[in-house]
PDB file of C-alpha atoms in Angstrom:
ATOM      1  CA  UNK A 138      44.204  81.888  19.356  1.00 68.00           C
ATOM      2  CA  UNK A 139      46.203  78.615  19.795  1.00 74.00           C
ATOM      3  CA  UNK A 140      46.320  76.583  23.062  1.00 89.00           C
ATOM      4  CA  UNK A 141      48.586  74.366  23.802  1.00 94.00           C
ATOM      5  CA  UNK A 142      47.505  71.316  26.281  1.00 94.00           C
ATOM      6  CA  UNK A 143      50.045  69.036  28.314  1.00 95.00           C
ATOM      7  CA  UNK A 144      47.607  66.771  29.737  1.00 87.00           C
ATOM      8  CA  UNK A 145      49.627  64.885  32.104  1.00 88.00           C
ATOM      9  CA  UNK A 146      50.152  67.576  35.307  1.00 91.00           C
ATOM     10  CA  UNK A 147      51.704  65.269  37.684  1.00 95.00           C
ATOM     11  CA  UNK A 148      54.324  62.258  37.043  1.00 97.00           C
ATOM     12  CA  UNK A 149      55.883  59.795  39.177  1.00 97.00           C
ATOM     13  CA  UNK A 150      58.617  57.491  38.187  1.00 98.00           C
ATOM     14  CA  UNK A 151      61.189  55.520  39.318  1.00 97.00           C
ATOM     15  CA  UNK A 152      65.069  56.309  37.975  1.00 97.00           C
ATOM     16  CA  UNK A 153      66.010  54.683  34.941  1.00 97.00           C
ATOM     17  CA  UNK A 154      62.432  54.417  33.631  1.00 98.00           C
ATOM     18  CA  UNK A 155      61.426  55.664  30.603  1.00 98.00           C
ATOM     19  CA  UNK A 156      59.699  59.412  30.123  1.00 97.00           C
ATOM     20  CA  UNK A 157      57.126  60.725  27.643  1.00 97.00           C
ATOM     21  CA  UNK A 158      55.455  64.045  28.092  1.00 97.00           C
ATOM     22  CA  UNK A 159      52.980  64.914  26.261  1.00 97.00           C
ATOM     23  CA  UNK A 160      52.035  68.179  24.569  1.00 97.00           C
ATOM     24  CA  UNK A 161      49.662  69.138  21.557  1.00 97.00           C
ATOM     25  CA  UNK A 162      48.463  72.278  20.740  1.00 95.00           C
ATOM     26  CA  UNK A 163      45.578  73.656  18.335  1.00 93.00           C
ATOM     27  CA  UNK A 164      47.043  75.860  15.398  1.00 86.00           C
ATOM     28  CA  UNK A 165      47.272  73.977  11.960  1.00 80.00           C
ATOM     29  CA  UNK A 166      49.870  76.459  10.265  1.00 84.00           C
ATOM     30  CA  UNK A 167      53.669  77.076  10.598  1.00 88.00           C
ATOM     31  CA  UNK A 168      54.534  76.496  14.493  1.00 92.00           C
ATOM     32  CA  UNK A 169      58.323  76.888  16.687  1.00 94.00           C
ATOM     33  CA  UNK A 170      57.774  74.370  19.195  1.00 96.00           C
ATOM     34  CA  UNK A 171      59.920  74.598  22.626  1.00 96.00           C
ATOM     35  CA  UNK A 172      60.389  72.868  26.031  1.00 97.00           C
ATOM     36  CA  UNK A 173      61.406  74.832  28.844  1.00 97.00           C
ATOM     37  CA  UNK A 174      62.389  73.334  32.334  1.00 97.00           C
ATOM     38  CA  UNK A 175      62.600  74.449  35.822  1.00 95.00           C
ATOM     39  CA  UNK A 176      65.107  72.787  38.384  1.00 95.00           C
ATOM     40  CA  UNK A 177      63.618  73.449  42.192  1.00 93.00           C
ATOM     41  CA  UNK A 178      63.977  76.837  43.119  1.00 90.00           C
ATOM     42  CA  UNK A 179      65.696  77.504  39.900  1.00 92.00           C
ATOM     43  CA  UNK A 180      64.482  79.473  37.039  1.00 90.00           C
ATOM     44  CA  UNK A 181      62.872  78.072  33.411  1.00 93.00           C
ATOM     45  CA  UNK A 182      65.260  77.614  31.393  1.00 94.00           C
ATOM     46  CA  UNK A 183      65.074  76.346  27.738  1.00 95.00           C
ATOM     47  CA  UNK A 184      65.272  72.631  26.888  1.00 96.00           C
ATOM     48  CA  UNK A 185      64.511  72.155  23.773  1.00 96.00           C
ATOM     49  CA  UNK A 186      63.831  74.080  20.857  1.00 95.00           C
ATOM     50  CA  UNK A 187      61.928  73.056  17.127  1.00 95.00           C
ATOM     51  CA  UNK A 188      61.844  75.432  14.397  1.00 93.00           C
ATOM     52  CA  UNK A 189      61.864  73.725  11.312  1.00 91.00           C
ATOM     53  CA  UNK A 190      63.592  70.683   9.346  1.00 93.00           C
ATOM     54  CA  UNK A 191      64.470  67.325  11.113  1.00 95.00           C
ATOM     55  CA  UNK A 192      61.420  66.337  13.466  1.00 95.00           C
ATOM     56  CA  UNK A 193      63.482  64.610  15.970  1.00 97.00           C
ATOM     57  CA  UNK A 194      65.555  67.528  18.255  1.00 97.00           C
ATOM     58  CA  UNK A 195      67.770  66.652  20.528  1.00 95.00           C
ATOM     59  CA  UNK A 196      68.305  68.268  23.514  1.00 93.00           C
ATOM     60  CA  UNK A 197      70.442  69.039  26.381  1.00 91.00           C
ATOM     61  CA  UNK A 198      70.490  66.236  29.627  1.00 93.00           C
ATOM     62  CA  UNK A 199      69.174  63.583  26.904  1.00 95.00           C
ATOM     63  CA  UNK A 200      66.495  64.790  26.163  1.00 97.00           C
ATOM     64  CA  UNK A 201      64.479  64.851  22.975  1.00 97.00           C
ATOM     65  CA  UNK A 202      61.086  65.479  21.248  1.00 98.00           C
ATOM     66  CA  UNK A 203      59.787  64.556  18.099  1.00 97.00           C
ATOM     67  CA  UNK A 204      57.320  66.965  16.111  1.00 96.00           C
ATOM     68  CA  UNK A 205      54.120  65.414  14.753  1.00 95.00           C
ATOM     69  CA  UNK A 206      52.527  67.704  12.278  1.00 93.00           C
ATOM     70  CA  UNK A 207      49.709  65.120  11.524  1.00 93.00           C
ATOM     71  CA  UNK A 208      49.045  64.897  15.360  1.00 95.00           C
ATOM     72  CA  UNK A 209      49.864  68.569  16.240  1.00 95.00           C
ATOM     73  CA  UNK A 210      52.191  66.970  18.942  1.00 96.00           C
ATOM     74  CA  UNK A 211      55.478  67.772  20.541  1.00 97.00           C
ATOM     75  CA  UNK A 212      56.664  64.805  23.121  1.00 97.00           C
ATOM     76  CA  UNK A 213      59.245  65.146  25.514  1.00 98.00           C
ATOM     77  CA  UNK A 214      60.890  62.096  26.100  1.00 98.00           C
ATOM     78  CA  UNK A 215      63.802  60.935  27.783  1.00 98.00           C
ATOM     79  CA  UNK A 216      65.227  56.974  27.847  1.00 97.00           C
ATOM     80  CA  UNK A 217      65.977  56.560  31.162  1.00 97.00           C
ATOM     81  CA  UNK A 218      65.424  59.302  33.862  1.00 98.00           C
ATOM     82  CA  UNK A 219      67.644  60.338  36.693  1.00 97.00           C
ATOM     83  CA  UNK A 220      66.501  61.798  40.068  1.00 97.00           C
ATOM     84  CA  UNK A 221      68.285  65.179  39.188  1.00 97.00           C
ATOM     85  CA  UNK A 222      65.381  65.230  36.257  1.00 98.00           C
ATOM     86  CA  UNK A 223      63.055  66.377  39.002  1.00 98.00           C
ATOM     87  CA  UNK A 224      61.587  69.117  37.999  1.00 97.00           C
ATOM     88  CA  UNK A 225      58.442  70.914  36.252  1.00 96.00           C
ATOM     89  CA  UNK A 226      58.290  70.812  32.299  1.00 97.00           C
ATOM     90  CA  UNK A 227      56.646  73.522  30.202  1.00 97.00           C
ATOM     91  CA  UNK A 228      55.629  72.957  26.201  1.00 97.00           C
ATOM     92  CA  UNK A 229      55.405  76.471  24.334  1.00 96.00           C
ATOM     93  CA  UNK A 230      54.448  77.265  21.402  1.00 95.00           C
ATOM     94  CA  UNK A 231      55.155  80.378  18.738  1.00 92.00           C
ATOM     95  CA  UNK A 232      53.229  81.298  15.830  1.00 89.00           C
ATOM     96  CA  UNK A 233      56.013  83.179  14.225  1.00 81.00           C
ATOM     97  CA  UNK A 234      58.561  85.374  15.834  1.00 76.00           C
ATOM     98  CA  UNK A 235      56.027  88.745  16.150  1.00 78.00           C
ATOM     99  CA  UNK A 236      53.804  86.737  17.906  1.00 83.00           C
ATOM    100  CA  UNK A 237      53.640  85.785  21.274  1.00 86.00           C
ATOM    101  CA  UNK A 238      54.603  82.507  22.497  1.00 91.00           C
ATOM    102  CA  UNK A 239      52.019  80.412  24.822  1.00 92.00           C
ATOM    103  CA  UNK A 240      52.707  77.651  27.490  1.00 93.00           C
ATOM    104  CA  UNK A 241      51.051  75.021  28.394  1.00 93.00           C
ATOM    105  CA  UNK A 242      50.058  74.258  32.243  1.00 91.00           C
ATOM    106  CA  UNK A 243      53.702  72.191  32.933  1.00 94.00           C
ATOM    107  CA  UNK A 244      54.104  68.983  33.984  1.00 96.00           C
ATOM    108  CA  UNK A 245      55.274  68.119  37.665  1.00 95.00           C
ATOM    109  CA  UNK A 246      57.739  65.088  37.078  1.00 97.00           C
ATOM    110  CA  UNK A 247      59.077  63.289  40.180  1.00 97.00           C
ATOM    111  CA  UNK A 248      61.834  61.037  40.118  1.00 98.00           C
ATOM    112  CA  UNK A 249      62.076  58.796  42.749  1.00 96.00           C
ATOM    113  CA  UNK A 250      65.503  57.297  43.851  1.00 91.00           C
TER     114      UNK A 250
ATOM    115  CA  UNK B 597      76.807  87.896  31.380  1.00 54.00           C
ATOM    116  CA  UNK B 598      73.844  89.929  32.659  1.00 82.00           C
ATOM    117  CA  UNK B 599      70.497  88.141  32.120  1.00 93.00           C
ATOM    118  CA  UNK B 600      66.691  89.096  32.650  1.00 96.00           C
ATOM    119  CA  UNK B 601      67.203  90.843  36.282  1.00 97.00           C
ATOM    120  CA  UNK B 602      63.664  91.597  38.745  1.00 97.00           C
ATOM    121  CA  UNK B 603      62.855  93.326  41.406  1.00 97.00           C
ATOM    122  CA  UNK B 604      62.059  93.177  44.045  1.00 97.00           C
ATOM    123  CA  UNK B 605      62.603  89.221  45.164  1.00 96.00           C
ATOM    124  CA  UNK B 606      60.345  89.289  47.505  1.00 97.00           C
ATOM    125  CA  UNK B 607      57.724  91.602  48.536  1.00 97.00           C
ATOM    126  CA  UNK B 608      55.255  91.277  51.124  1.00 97.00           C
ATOM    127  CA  UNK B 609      52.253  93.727  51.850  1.00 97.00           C
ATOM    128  CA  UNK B 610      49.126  94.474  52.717  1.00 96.00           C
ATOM    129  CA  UNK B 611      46.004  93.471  51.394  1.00 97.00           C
ATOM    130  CA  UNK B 612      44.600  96.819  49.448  1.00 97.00           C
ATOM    131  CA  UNK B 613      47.983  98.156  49.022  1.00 98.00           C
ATOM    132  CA  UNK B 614      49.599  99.430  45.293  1.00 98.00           C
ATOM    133  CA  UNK B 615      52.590  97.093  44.556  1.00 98.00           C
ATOM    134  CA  UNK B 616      55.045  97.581  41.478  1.00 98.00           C
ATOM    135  CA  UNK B 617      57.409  94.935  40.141  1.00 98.00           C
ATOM    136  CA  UNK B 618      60.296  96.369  37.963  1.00 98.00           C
ATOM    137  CA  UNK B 619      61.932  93.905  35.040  1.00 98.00           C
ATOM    138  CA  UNK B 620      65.046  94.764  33.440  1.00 96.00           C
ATOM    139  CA  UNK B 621      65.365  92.865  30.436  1.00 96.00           C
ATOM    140  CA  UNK B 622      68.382  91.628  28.170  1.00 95.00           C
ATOM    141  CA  UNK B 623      70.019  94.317  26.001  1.00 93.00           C
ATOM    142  CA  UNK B 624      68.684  94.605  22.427  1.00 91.00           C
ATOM    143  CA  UNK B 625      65.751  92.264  23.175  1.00 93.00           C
ATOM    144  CA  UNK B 626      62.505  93.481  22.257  1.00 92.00           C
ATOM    145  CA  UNK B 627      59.992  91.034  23.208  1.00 94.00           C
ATOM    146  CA  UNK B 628      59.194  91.059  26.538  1.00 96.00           C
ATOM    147  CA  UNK B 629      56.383  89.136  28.670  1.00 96.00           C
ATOM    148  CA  UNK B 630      55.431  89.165  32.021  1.00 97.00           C
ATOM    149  CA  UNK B 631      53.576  85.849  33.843  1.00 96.00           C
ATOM    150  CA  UNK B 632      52.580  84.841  37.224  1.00 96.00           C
ATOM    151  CA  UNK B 633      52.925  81.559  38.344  1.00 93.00           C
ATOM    152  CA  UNK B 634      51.311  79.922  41.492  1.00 88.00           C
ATOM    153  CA  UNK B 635      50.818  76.884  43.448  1.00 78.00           C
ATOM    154  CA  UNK B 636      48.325  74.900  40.970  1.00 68.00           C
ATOM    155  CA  UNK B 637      48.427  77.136  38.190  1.00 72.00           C
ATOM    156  CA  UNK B 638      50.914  76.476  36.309  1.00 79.00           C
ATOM    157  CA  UNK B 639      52.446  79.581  34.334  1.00 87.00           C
ATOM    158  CA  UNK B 640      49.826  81.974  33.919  1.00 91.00           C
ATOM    159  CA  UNK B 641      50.543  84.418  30.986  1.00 93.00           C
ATOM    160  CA  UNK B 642      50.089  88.342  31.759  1.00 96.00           C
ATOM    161  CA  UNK B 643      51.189  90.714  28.621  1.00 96.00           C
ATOM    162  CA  UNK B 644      53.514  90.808  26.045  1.00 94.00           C
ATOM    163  CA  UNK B 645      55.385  93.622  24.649  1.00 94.00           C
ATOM    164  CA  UNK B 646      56.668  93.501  21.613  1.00 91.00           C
ATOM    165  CA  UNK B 647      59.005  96.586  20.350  1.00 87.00           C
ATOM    166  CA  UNK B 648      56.762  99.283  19.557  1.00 85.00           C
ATOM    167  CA  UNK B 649      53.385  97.443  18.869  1.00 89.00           C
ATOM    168  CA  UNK B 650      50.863  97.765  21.207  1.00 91.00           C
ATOM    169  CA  UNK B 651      50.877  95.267  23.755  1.00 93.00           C
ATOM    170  CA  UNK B 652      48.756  92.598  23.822  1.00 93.00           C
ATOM    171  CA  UNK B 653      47.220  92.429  27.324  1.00 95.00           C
ATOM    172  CA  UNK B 654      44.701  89.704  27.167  1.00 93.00           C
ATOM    173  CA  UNK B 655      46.104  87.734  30.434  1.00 93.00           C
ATOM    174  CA  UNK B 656      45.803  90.585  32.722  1.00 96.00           C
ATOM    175  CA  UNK B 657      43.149  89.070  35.209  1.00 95.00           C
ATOM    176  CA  UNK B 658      41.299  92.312  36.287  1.00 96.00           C
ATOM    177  CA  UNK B 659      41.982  95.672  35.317  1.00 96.00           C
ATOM    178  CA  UNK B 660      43.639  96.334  38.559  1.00 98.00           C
ATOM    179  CA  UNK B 661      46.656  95.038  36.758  1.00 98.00           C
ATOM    180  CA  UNK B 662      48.485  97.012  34.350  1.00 97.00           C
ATOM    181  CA  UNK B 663      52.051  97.351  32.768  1.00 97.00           C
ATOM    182  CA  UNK B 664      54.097  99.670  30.754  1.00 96.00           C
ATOM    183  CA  UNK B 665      57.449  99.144  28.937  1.00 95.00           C
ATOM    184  CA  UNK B 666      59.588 102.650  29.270  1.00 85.00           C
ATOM    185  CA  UNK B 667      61.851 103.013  26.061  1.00 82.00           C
ATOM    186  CA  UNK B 668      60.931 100.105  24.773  1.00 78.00           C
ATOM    187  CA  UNK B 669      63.714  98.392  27.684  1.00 91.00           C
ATOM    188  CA  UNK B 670      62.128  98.515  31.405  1.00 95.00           C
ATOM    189  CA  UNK B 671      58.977  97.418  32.187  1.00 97.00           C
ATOM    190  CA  UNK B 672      56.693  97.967  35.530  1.00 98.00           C
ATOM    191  CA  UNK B 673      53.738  95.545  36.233  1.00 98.00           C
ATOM    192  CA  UNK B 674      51.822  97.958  38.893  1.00 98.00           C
ATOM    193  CA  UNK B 675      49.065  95.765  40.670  1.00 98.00           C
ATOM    194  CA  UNK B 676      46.470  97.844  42.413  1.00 98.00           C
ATOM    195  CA  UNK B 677      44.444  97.484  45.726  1.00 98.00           C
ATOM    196  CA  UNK B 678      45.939  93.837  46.182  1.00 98.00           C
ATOM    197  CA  UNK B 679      43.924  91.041  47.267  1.00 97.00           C
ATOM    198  CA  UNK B 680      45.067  88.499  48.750  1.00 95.00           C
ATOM    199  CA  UNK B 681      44.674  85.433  45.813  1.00 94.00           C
ATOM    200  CA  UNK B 682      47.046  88.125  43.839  1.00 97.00           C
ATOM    201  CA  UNK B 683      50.262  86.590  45.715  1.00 96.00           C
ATOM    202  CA  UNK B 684      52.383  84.448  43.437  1.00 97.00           C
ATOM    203  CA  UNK B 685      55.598  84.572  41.995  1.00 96.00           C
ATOM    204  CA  UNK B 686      55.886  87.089  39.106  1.00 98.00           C
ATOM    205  CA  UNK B 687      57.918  86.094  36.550  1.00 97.00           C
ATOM    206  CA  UNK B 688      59.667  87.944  33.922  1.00 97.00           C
ATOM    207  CA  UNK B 689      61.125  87.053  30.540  1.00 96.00           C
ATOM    208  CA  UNK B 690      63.019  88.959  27.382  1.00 95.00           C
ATOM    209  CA  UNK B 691      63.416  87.164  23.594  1.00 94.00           C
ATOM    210  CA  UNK B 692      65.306  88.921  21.129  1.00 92.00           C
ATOM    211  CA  UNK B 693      62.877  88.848  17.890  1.00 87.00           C
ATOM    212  CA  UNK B 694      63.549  87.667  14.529  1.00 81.00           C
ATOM    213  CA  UNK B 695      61.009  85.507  11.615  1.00 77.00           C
ATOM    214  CA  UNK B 696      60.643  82.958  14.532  1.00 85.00           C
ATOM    215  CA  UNK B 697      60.326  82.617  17.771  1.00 88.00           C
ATOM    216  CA  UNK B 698      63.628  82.866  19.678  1.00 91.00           C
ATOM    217  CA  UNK B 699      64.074  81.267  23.120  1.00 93.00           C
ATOM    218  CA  UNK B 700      62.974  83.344  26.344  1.00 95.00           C
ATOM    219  CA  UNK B 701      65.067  84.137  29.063  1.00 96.00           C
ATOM    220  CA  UNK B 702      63.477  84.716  32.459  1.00 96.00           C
ATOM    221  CA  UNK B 703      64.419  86.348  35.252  1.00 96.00           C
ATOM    222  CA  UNK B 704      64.159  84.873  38.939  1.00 95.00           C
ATOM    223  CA  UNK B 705      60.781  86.499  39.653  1.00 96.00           C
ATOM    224  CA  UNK B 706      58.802  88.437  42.322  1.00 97.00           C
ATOM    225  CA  UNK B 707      57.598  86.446  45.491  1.00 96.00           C
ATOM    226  CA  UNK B 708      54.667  88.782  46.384  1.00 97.00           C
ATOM    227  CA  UNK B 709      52.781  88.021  49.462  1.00 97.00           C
ATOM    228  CA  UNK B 710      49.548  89.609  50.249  1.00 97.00           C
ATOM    229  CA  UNK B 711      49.031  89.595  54.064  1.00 94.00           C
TER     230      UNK B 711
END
């Protein structure tokens, strides 16, 4: 089964620094990549979706990610980062559309003023 | 327009009590998953139902947890004899299904409290 990691679970920055999430996960064959988010006492909502063609997808709020086959990556990044960004950032990955999607553990960015 | 709706939004009870959550998922979408998600956890997968297939249960943590999906549209996740590490938020969340994965839609979740 794959797993997807996002190994930084915590994040502090300052606004207008730069962001990079990172997120791998383990299955070498066709993958739909996503990033959801979720606001403070708001619900997840999708960020970011890859399915196939250009690497680079852009995304609502500025941000993007860029798909690494070779490194079985999927970074969230974001130029420069506004306090309103605070919020917890989930990878997922999707082996195909009759298979189940899995997240990874989310990452708790805080953006400090 | 009407999204993934739960209920209840909150529910508190007893510790050894039977709780069910309800999820009423989009129209016409027939992937459905259910996840709990708690302080240091992250977002804890549950079961996923999948039109008619059988559903692939291998989150559930103990078998006092189980869930059914009526009519392929509303599903129950029925926790039994709660303990008390069971409360979390319960989240729901509906994909329409095509040759990949489409983008979930989740509800605003369960707040169950075991006392």
């Amino acid at each position: 089964a794959q797993s997807v990691s996002q190994h930084n679970h915590h994040v502090i920055l300052s606004e207008a620094a730069s962001l990079e999430l990172g997120c791998n996960y383990s299955y070498g064959g066709t993958v739909n990549l996503f990033w959801y988010v979720q606001y403070p006492g708001q619900h997840l909502q999708l960020l970011l979706k890859y399915f196939s063609g250009d690497p680079l997808v852009k995304g609502i709020k500025g941000f993007e990610a860029e798909f690494i086959k070779s490194k079985f990556s999927f970074n969230l990044r974001k130029p420069s980062v506004q306090w309103s960004d605070t919020a917890e950032y989930f990878c997922a990955v999707g082996l195909g559309g009759y298979q189940k999607v899995t997240f990874g553990t989310g990452t708790k960015l805080q953006v400090i003023p | 327009g009407a999204g993934v709706s739960q209920s209840p939004s909150n529910k508190v009870t007893e510790k050894g009590k039977d709780v069910e959550l309800r999820c009423d998922p989009i129209s016409g979408h027939t992937a459905l998953y259910w996840y709990r998600q708690s302080l240091g956890q992250g977002l804890e997968f549950l079961i996923y139902f999948q039109g008619n297939s059988a559903p692939d249960k291998s989150g559930l943590p103990s078998d006092r947890f189980s869930a059914e999906r009526t009519g392929g549209s509303v599903s129950t996740l029925t926790i039994q004899r709660t303990q008390q590490e069971d409360s979390a938020v319960y989240l729901c969340a509906s994909s329409l299904v095509s040759g990949d994965n489409q983008p979930q839609h989740f509800g605003d979740g369960t707040r169950l409290s075991i006392l």
